[in-house]
mmCIF file of C-alpha atoms in Angstrom:
data_model
loop_
_atom_site.group_PDB
_atom_site.id
_atom_site.type_symbol
_atom_site.label_atom_id
_atom_site.label_comp_id
_atom_site.label_asym_id
_atom_site.label_seq_id
_atom_site.Cartn_x
_atom_site.Cartn_y
_atom_site.Cartn_z
ATOM 1 C CA MET A 28 19.494 96.840 140.846
ATOM 2 C CA ARG A 29 22.535 98.924 141.753
ATOM 3 C CA ALA A 30 23.747 101.530 139.285
ATOM 4 C CA VAL A 31 26.139 104.474 139.249
ATOM 5 C CA THR A 32 24.813 107.723 137.817
ATOM 6 C CA LEU A 33 26.526 110.984 136.962
ATOM 7 C CA THR A 34 25.060 114.367 137.901
ATOM 8 C CA ALA A 35 25.567 116.935 135.119
ATOM 9 C CA PRO A 36 27.779 118.711 134.268
ATOM 10 C CA GLY A 37 30.021 116.025 135.736
ATOM 11 C CA GLY A 38 32.963 115.632 138.054
ATOM 12 C CA LEU A 39 34.226 112.543 139.859
ATOM 13 C CA ASP A 40 32.499 113.706 143.042
ATOM 14 C CA LYS A 41 29.214 113.624 141.100
ATOM 15 C CA LEU A 42 29.272 109.821 140.634
ATOM 16 C CA VAL A 43 26.604 108.292 142.886
ATOM 17 C CA LEU A 44 25.763 104.640 143.534
ATOM 18 C CA SER A 45 22.062 104.016 144.143
ATOM 19 C CA ASP A 46 19.303 101.425 143.798
ATOM 20 C CA ARG A 47 17.155 101.633 140.692
ATOM 21 C CA PRO A 48 14.090 99.654 139.578
ATOM 22 C CA ASP A 49 14.705 96.307 137.900
ATOM 23 C CA PRO A 50 14.354 96.765 134.114
ATOM 24 C CA GLY A 51 12.147 93.684 133.709
ATOM 25 C CA GLN A 52 12.204 91.262 130.807
ATOM 26 C CA PRO A 53 13.578 91.704 127.272
ATOM 27 C CA GLY A 54 11.342 92.490 124.351
ATOM 28 C CA ALA A 55 11.599 91.140 120.805
ATOM 29 C CA GLY A 56 15.179 91.104 119.578
ATOM 30 C CA GLU A 57 16.552 92.017 123.022
ATOM 31 C CA ILE A 58 18.543 90.232 125.715
ATOM 32 C CA ARG A 59 18.722 90.767 129.464
ATOM 33 C CA VAL A 60 22.320 90.698 130.699
ATOM 34 C CA ALA A 61 23.478 90.427 134.299
ATOM 35 C CA LEU A 62 26.556 92.642 134.192
ATOM 36 C CA HIS A 63 29.618 91.797 136.269
ATOM 37 C CA GLY A 64 32.544 93.750 134.837
ATOM 38 C CA SER A 65 33.740 96.858 133.049
ATOM 39 C CA SER A 66 37.004 98.675 132.350
ATOM 40 C CA LEU A 67 38.007 102.322 132.198
ATOM 41 C CA ASN A 68 38.955 104.262 129.102
ATOM 42 C CA PHE A 69 40.116 107.836 128.566
ATOM 43 C CA HIS A 70 36.784 108.565 126.894
ATOM 44 C CA ASP A 71 34.953 107.474 130.055
ATOM 45 C CA TYR A 72 37.194 109.764 132.087
ATOM 46 C CA LEU A 73 36.393 112.735 129.833
ATOM 47 C CA VAL A 74 32.676 112.116 130.350
ATOM 48 C CA CYS A 75 32.797 111.512 134.106
ATOM 49 C CA SER A 76 35.178 114.384 134.826
ATOM 50 C CA GLY A 77 32.855 116.793 133.007
ATOM 51 C CA MET A 78 35.283 117.599 130.174
ATOM 52 C CA SER A 79 32.862 115.972 127.708
ATOM 53 C CA PRO A 80 29.443 116.709 129.239
ATOM 54 C CA THR A 81 26.578 114.238 128.976
ATOM 55 C CA ALA A 82 22.966 114.158 130.131
ATOM 56 C CA ASP A 83 22.081 114.513 133.786
ATOM 57 C CA GLY A 84 21.689 111.112 135.458
ATOM 58 C CA ARG A 85 23.694 109.272 132.823
ATOM 59 C CA ILE A 86 24.949 105.782 133.737
ATOM 60 C CA PRO A 87 28.622 105.829 132.678
ATOM 61 C CA LEU A 88 31.099 103.310 131.225
ATOM 62 C CA ALA A 89 31.260 102.164 127.603
ATOM 63 C CA ASP A 90 32.530 98.654 128.389
ATOM 64 C CA GLY A 91 30.330 95.943 129.854
ATOM 65 C CA ALA A 92 30.478 92.163 130.203
ATOM 66 C CA GLY A 93 28.225 89.624 131.851
ATOM 67 C CA VAL A 94 25.854 86.673 131.487
ATOM 68 C CA VAL A 95 22.657 86.420 129.437
ATOM 69 C CA GLN A 96 19.708 85.941 131.822
ATOM 70 C CA ALA A 97 16.845 86.004 129.344
ATOM 71 C CA ILE A 98 16.270 86.391 125.599
ATOM 72 C CA GLY A 99 13.415 88.027 123.728
ATOM 73 C CA ASP A 100 11.498 86.714 120.750
ATOM 74 C CA GLY A 101 13.539 86.329 117.596
ATOM 75 C CA VAL A 102 16.962 86.217 119.278
ATOM 76 C CA THR A 103 19.086 83.439 117.802
ATOM 77 C CA ASP A 104 22.672 84.590 118.404
ATOM 78 C CA PHE A 105 22.590 83.967 122.167
ATOM 79 C CA ALA A 106 21.144 81.615 124.743
ATOM 80 C CA VAL A 107 20.583 81.944 128.475
ATOM 81 C CA GLY A 108 23.901 81.460 130.259
ATOM 82 C CA ASP A 109 26.095 82.793 127.449
ATOM 83 C CA HIS A 110 28.917 85.144 128.420
ATOM 84 C CA VAL A 111 28.765 88.334 126.370
ATOM 85 C CA VAL A 112 30.576 91.644 125.956
ATOM 86 C CA SER A 113 29.182 94.979 124.769
ATOM 87 C CA CYS A 114 29.882 96.890 121.553
ATOM 88 C CA PHE A 115 31.120 100.505 121.590
ATOM 89 C CA PHE A 116 28.964 101.429 118.582
ATOM 90 C CA PRO A 117 25.828 99.286 119.045
ATOM 91 C CA ASP A 118 24.340 100.387 115.717
ATOM 92 C CA TRP A 119 27.483 99.823 113.589
ATOM 93 C CA GLN A 120 27.176 96.174 112.711
ATOM 94 C CA ALA A 121 29.581 95.806 109.774
ATOM 95 C CA GLY A 122 31.164 97.520 106.799
ATOM 96 C CA PRO A 123 32.993 100.851 106.573
ATOM 97 C CA PRO A 124 32.712 103.479 109.353
ATOM 98 C CA ARG A 125 29.204 104.871 109.654
ATOM 99 C CA VAL A 126 29.409 107.025 112.782
ATOM 100 C CA GLY A 127 31.549 110.006 113.716
ATOM 101 C CA ASP A 128 30.158 111.019 117.106
ATOM 102 C CA PHE A 129 29.202 109.554 120.474
ATOM 103 C CA ARG A 130 25.425 110.059 120.422
ATOM 104 C CA ARG A 131 24.788 106.313 120.598
ATOM 105 C CA VAL A 132 27.844 105.259 122.579
ATOM 106 C CA PRO A 133 27.073 103.657 125.962
ATOM 107 C CA GLY A 134 28.140 105.810 128.869
ATOM 108 C CA ASP A 135 28.017 108.978 126.760
ATOM 109 C CA GLY A 136 25.051 109.429 124.427
ATOM 110 C CA ILE A 137 23.079 106.584 126.022
ATOM 111 C CA ASP A 138 23.299 104.823 129.382
ATOM 112 C CA GLY A 139 26.382 102.680 129.879
ATOM 113 C CA PHE A 140 27.270 99.634 131.932
ATOM 114 C CA ALA A 141 28.010 100.828 135.485
ATOM 115 C CA ARG A 142 24.962 98.857 136.598
ATOM 116 C CA GLU A 143 23.953 95.322 137.500
ATOM 117 C CA VAL A 144 21.453 94.634 134.689
ATOM 118 C CA ALA A 145 20.999 95.883 131.126
ATOM 119 C CA ILE A 146 18.341 95.106 128.526
ATOM 120 C CA LEU A 147 19.467 95.956 125.006
ATOM 121 C CA PRO A 148 19.175 94.624 121.464
ATOM 122 C CA ALA A 149 21.134 91.393 121.050
ATOM 123 C CA THR A 150 23.094 93.149 118.301
ATOM 124 C CA ALA A 151 24.651 95.413 120.950
ATOM 125 C CA PHE A 152 26.757 92.469 122.200
ATOM 126 C CA THR A 153 29.078 89.753 120.963
ATOM 127 C CA ARG A 154 30.089 86.592 122.741
ATOM 128 C CA ALA A 155 33.042 86.874 125.118
ATOM 129 C CA PRO A 156 36.188 84.747 124.717
ATOM 130 C CA ALA A 157 35.812 81.336 126.339
ATOM 131 C CA GLY A 158 37.243 81.111 129.832
ATOM 132 C CA TRP A 159 37.752 84.843 130.337
ATOM 133 C CA SER A 160 36.633 86.672 133.465
ATOM 134 C CA HIS A 161 34.021 89.373 132.976
ATOM 135 C CA ALA A 162 36.582 92.085 133.775
ATOM 136 C CA GLU A 163 38.917 90.670 131.125
ATOM 137 C CA ALA A 164 36.119 90.466 128.553
ATOM 138 C CA ALA A 165 35.052 94.061 129.198
ATOM 139 C CA ALA A 166 38.547 95.215 128.186
ATOM 140 C CA ILE A 167 37.750 94.128 124.610
ATOM 141 C CA THR A 168 35.022 96.689 123.874
ATOM 142 C CA THR A 169 37.068 99.876 123.537
ATOM 143 C CA ALA A 170 40.815 99.383 124.009
ATOM 144 C CA GLY A 171 41.133 95.908 122.563
ATOM 145 C CA LEU A 172 39.045 96.475 119.445
ATOM 146 C CA THR A 173 40.741 99.824 118.801
ATOM 147 C CA ALA A 174 44.158 98.135 118.768
ATOM 148 C CA TRP A 175 42.868 95.322 116.540
ATOM 149 C CA ARG A 176 41.352 97.686 114.001
ATOM 150 C CA ALA A 177 44.423 99.955 113.983
ATOM 151 C CA LEU A 178 46.800 97.073 113.318
ATOM 152 C CA VAL A 179 44.884 94.465 111.379
ATOM 153 C CA VAL A 180 41.781 96.002 109.791
ATOM 154 C CA ASP A 181 43.245 99.391 108.789
ATOM 155 C CA GLY A 182 46.988 98.783 109.058
ATOM 156 C CA GLY A 183 47.120 95.433 107.261
ATOM 157 C CA LEU A 184 49.575 94.033 109.808
ATOM 158 C CA LYS A 185 51.578 91.024 108.668
ATOM 159 C CA ALA A 186 54.318 88.859 110.135
ATOM 160 C CA GLY A 187 57.704 90.554 110.076
ATOM 161 C CA ASP A 188 56.342 94.090 110.392
ATOM 162 C CA THR A 189 57.636 96.495 113.026
ATOM 163 C CA VAL A 190 55.124 98.352 115.211
ATOM 164 C CA LEU A 191 55.672 101.408 117.412
ATOM 165 C CA VAL A 192 53.375 101.728 120.443
ATOM 166 C CA LEU A 193 53.266 104.985 122.392
ATOM 167 C CA GLY A 194 52.907 104.602 126.134
ATOM 168 C CA THR A 195 51.670 101.657 128.152
ATOM 169 C CA GLY A 196 47.922 102.277 128.423
ATOM 170 C CA GLY A 197 45.197 99.834 127.442
ATOM 171 C CA VAL A 198 45.294 100.317 123.659
ATOM 172 C CA SER A 199 49.094 100.303 123.432
ATOM 173 C CA ILE A 200 49.532 97.162 125.550
ATOM 174 C CA TYR A 201 46.849 95.340 123.562
ATOM 175 C CA ALA A 202 48.633 96.424 120.356
ATOM 176 C CA LEU A 203 51.931 95.104 121.709
ATOM 177 C CA GLN A 204 50.344 91.736 122.473
ATOM 178 C CA ILE A 205 48.564 91.466 119.110
ATOM 179 C CA ALA A 206 51.669 92.418 117.154
ATOM 180 C CA ARG A 207 53.873 89.934 119.002
ATOM 181 C CA ALA A 208 51.289 87.157 118.528
ATOM 182 C CA MET A 209 51.370 87.859 114.784
ATOM 183 C CA GLY A 210 55.153 87.588 114.542
ATOM 184 C CA CYS A 211 56.036 91.279 114.537
ATOM 185 C CA GLU A 212 58.669 93.345 116.297
ATOM 186 C CA VAL A 213 57.482 96.037 118.693
ATOM 187 C CA ILE A 214 59.143 99.246 119.880
ATOM 188 C CA ALA A 215 57.548 100.733 123.007
ATOM 189 C CA THR A 216 57.872 104.189 124.546
ATOM 190 C CA SER A 217 57.223 105.419 128.077
ATOM 191 C CA SER A 218 58.606 107.922 130.570
ATOM 192 C CA SER A 219 58.909 105.132 133.157
ATOM 193 C CA ASP A 220 61.776 102.649 133.075
ATOM 194 C CA GLU A 221 59.736 100.331 135.293
ATOM 195 C CA LYS A 222 56.900 100.276 132.746
ATOM 196 C CA LEU A 223 59.369 99.745 129.909
ATOM 197 C CA THR A 224 60.754 96.724 131.740
ATOM 198 C CA ARG A 225 57.246 95.295 131.936
ATOM 199 C CA ALA A 226 56.728 96.019 128.225
ATOM 200 C CA LYS A 227 59.928 94.123 127.479
ATOM 201 C CA ASP A 228 58.618 91.199 129.539
ATOM 202 C CA LEU A 229 55.542 91.179 127.284
ATOM 203 C CA GLY A 230 57.752 90.913 124.212
ATOM 204 C CA ALA A 231 58.729 94.441 123.202
ATOM 205 C CA THR A 232 61.913 94.215 121.129
ATOM 206 C CA HIS A 233 63.150 97.709 121.984
ATOM 207 C CA CYS A 234 62.103 100.300 124.558
ATOM 208 C CA ILE A 235 62.640 104.074 124.578
ATOM 209 C CA ASN A 236 62.263 106.393 127.553
ATOM 210 C CA TYR A 237 60.913 109.507 125.859
ATOM 211 C CA SER A 238 61.700 111.743 128.817
ATOM 212 C CA GLU A 239 65.367 110.899 128.291
ATOM 213 C CA GLN A 240 65.129 110.901 124.481
ATOM 214 C CA PRO A 241 62.684 113.660 123.463
ATOM 215 C CA LYS A 242 63.626 113.132 119.801
ATOM 216 C CA TRP A 243 62.428 109.552 120.008
ATOM 217 C CA GLY A 244 61.311 109.538 116.370
ATOM 218 C CA ARG A 245 64.968 109.623 115.316
ATOM 219 C CA ALA A 246 65.792 106.952 117.914
ATOM 220 C CA VAL A 247 63.124 104.692 116.398
ATOM 221 C CA ARG A 248 64.577 105.153 112.927
ATOM 222 C CA ASP A 249 68.057 104.341 114.251
ATOM 223 C CA LEU A 250 66.721 101.131 115.822
ATOM 224 C CA THR A 251 65.262 100.121 112.453
ATOM 225 C CA GLY A 252 68.428 100.840 110.502
ATOM 226 C CA GLY A 253 67.035 104.127 109.160
ATOM 227 C CA ARG A 254 63.942 102.502 107.622
ATOM 228 C CA GLY A 255 61.296 103.408 110.191
ATOM 229 C CA VAL A 256 58.392 101.351 111.496
ATOM 230 C CA ASP A 257 55.527 99.982 109.449
ATOM 231 C CA ILE A 258 52.739 101.038 111.837
ATOM 232 C CA VAL A 259 52.542 103.614 114.625
ATOM 233 C CA ILE A 260 49.906 103.378 117.362
ATOM 234 C CA GLU A 261 49.552 107.132 117.883
ATOM 235 C CA VAL A 262 47.651 107.794 121.118
ATOM 236 C CA GLY A 263 49.157 111.163 122.026
ATOM 237 C CA GLY A 264 47.790 113.487 119.363
ATOM 238 C CA PRO A 265 49.311 116.868 118.451
ATOM 239 C CA GLY A 266 52.103 116.698 121.021
ATOM 240 C CA THR A 267 53.521 113.443 119.639
ATOM 241 C CA LEU A 268 52.451 113.382 115.991
ATOM 242 C CA ALA A 269 55.604 115.046 114.608
ATOM 243 C CA GLN A 270 57.788 112.394 116.225
ATOM 244 C CA SER A 271 55.496 109.636 114.966
ATOM 245 C CA ILE A 272 55.880 110.946 111.414
ATOM 246 C CA GLU A 273 59.645 110.937 111.923
ATOM 247 C CA ALA A 274 59.456 107.329 113.156
ATOM 248 C CA VAL A 275 57.263 105.827 110.414
ATOM 249 C CA ARG A 276 58.732 104.350 107.247
ATOM 250 C CA ILE A 277 58.091 105.731 103.778
ATOM 251 C CA GLY A 278 54.647 104.495 102.831
ATOM 252 C CA GLY A 279 53.884 103.416 106.404
ATOM 253 C CA HIS A 280 50.710 103.727 108.451
ATOM 254 C CA ILE A 281 49.987 105.977 111.447
ATOM 255 C CA ALA A 282 46.824 105.058 113.364
ATOM 256 C CA LEU A 283 45.645 108.269 115.035
ATOM 257 C CA ILE A 284 43.740 107.071 118.074
ATOM 258 C CA GLY A 285 44.196 109.357 121.056
ATOM 259 C CA VAL A 286 44.107 112.986 122.120
ATOM 260 C CA LEU A 287 46.113 112.687 125.324
ATOM 261 C CA THR A 288 48.113 115.828 124.452
ATOM 262 C CA GLY A 289 45.150 117.873 123.179
ATOM 263 C CA ILE A 290 42.443 117.986 120.535
ATOM 264 C CA ALA A 291 44.162 120.307 118.054
ATOM 265 C CA GLY A 292 47.637 121.312 116.961
ATOM 266 C CA GLU A 293 50.048 121.723 114.085
ATOM 267 C CA VAL A 294 50.662 118.902 111.624
ATOM 268 C CA PRO A 295 54.062 118.852 109.863
ATOM 269 C CA THR A 296 52.446 118.388 106.478
ATOM 270 C CA ALA A 297 55.656 118.547 104.458
ATOM 271 C CA ALA A 298 57.193 115.746 106.535
ATOM 272 C CA LEU A 299 54.035 113.659 106.176
ATOM 273 C CA MET A 300 54.023 114.204 102.408
ATOM 274 C CA ALA A 301 57.686 113.284 102.137
ATOM 275 C CA LYS A 302 57.022 110.049 104.004
ATOM 276 C CA GLN A 303 54.019 109.353 101.760
ATOM 277 C CA ALA A 304 52.570 107.802 104.897
ATOM 278 C CA ARG A 305 48.918 107.159 105.613
ATOM 279 C CA LEU A 306 47.569 109.046 108.654
ATOM 280 C CA GLN A 307 44.223 107.529 109.560
ATOM 281 C CA GLY A 308 41.982 108.518 112.422
ATOM 282 C CA LEU A 309 39.791 105.862 113.969
ATOM 283 C CA ILE A 310 37.309 105.325 116.774
ATOM 284 C CA VAL A 311 37.025 101.687 117.907
ATOM 285 C CA GLY A 312 35.245 99.452 115.326
ATOM 286 C CA SER A 313 32.165 97.520 114.234
ATOM 287 C CA ARG A 314 30.413 94.524 115.773
ATOM 288 C CA GLN A 315 31.694 92.259 112.995
ATOM 289 C CA GLU A 316 35.260 93.377 113.679
ATOM 290 C CA GLN A 317 34.736 92.639 117.362
ATOM 291 C CA GLU A 318 33.520 89.130 116.536
ATOM 292 C CA GLU A 319 36.637 88.566 114.419
ATOM 293 C CA PHE A 320 38.823 89.942 117.223
ATOM 294 C CA VAL A 321 37.293 87.554 119.760
ATOM 295 C CA ARG A 322 38.122 84.604 117.503
ATOM 296 C CA ALA A 323 41.686 85.873 117.119
ATOM 297 C CA LEU A 324 42.116 86.279 120.871
ATOM 298 C CA GLU A 325 41.075 82.692 121.446
ATOM 299 C CA ALA A 326 43.320 81.370 118.664
ATOM 300 C CA ALA A 327 46.358 83.315 119.861
ATOM 301 C CA ALA A 328 45.677 82.758 123.588
ATOM 302 C CA ILE A 329 46.042 86.492 124.312
ATOM 303 C CA ARG A 330 44.727 87.738 127.668
ATOM 304 C CA PRO A 331 44.455 91.436 128.581
ATOM 305 C CA VAL A 332 46.802 92.987 131.125
ATOM 306 C CA ILE A 333 44.713 94.157 134.090
ATOM 307 C CA ASP A 334 46.644 96.565 136.299
ATOM 308 C CA ARG A 335 44.146 96.911 139.147
ATOM 309 C CA THR A 336 40.496 96.076 139.837
ATOM 310 C CA PHE A 337 38.007 98.255 141.725
ATOM 311 C CA ALA A 338 34.491 97.582 143.021
ATOM 312 C CA LEU A 339 31.494 99.343 141.469
ATOM 313 C CA GLU A 340 31.129 101.585 144.517
ATOM 314 C CA GLU A 341 34.782 102.597 144.094
ATOM 315 C CA LEU A 342 34.302 103.942 140.554
ATOM 316 C CA ALA A 343 35.399 107.500 141.430
ATOM 317 C CA ASP A 344 38.566 106.109 143.030
ATOM 318 C CA ALA A 345 39.196 104.046 139.912
ATOM 319 C CA PHE A 346 39.088 107.200 137.792
ATOM 320 C CA ARG A 347 41.403 108.989 140.209
ATOM 321 C CA TYR A 348 43.846 106.134 139.783
ATOM 322 C CA GLU A 349 43.534 106.526 135.997
ATOM 323 C CA GLU A 350 44.193 110.254 136.486
ATOM 324 C CA SER A 351 47.497 109.443 138.179
ATOM 325 C CA ALA A 352 48.766 107.672 135.010
ATOM 326 C CA ALA A 353 50.345 105.032 137.258
ATOM 327 C CA HIS A 354 48.585 102.131 135.552
ATOM 328 C CA PHE A 355 50.043 99.662 133.063
ATOM 329 C CA GLY A 356 47.399 98.172 130.773
ATOM 330 C CA LYS A 357 43.754 98.274 131.838
ATOM 331 C CA ILE A 358 41.955 99.383 134.990
ATOM 332 C CA ALA A 359 39.009 97.082 135.665
ATOM 333 C CA VAL A 360 35.788 97.338 137.614
ATOM 334 C CA SER A 361 34.173 94.126 138.900
ATOM 335 C CA TRP A 362 31.022 93.327 140.882
#
């Protein structure tokens, strides 16, 4: 089978496509999946660029989707021919968060899905939405489930709420789509007017160019009549958190997802206290939450926004495109 591996300590020029031995047949409780699609996430970029080092020879990419080729003894959730999608935390099946690191995350602590075949426990996958391409299904694993958990599981999203999404990457665009499908208003930010126009086409009620309005937290409050938004999808980190606190309503929810502006910084604690807002960090979600998300996607007829698709042998180029920040939604890989 073909697979991409990463030579430690990393770097996009260290991604190599090669032939590897076929993994054989699944054992008890396992399934063999012919993989056909993946999608890129910022976490994958950190690993492959060497900013978050992994083991030498690691197969990257946390997201994977494909078709079940064989099942091992005791597997009842899947049958040969089923379309499936991977889980970010393969050992977190249900319940409250149980992991706080990436030691068992595909593409980081264990081998990921930049390969043609994988044999893993059946519990490391869920079914994919009916009728979706493999590239679309792969976009569920990290970005999609993160947005779902931030809004619905943790944020308690309900019809009539107002949601603020920062930027137009995979998580934020998924959050926009979920919120609109659930009858909510969405305010989107970006430094690109072209991207804001596309966000408006997807249903964003208001758009703010943060390069033109650096105090966008105040602008958000003005757009909501001084109340503030119910939920903020905070993907920036320390460089944007102060404005997110300004934008959220009293008693609102800030889902702290990303570290695009750094991994540490000052928190305006007095402002957060005054807002009596909930600031909750999160990393993706459980297998049960992914199963619930798949059902919701089918019911609401939501499909992910795929900006551009690359071949497996073009993985380094795909990451360079991600580096450029030119994308809107997800960058896919298909083979």
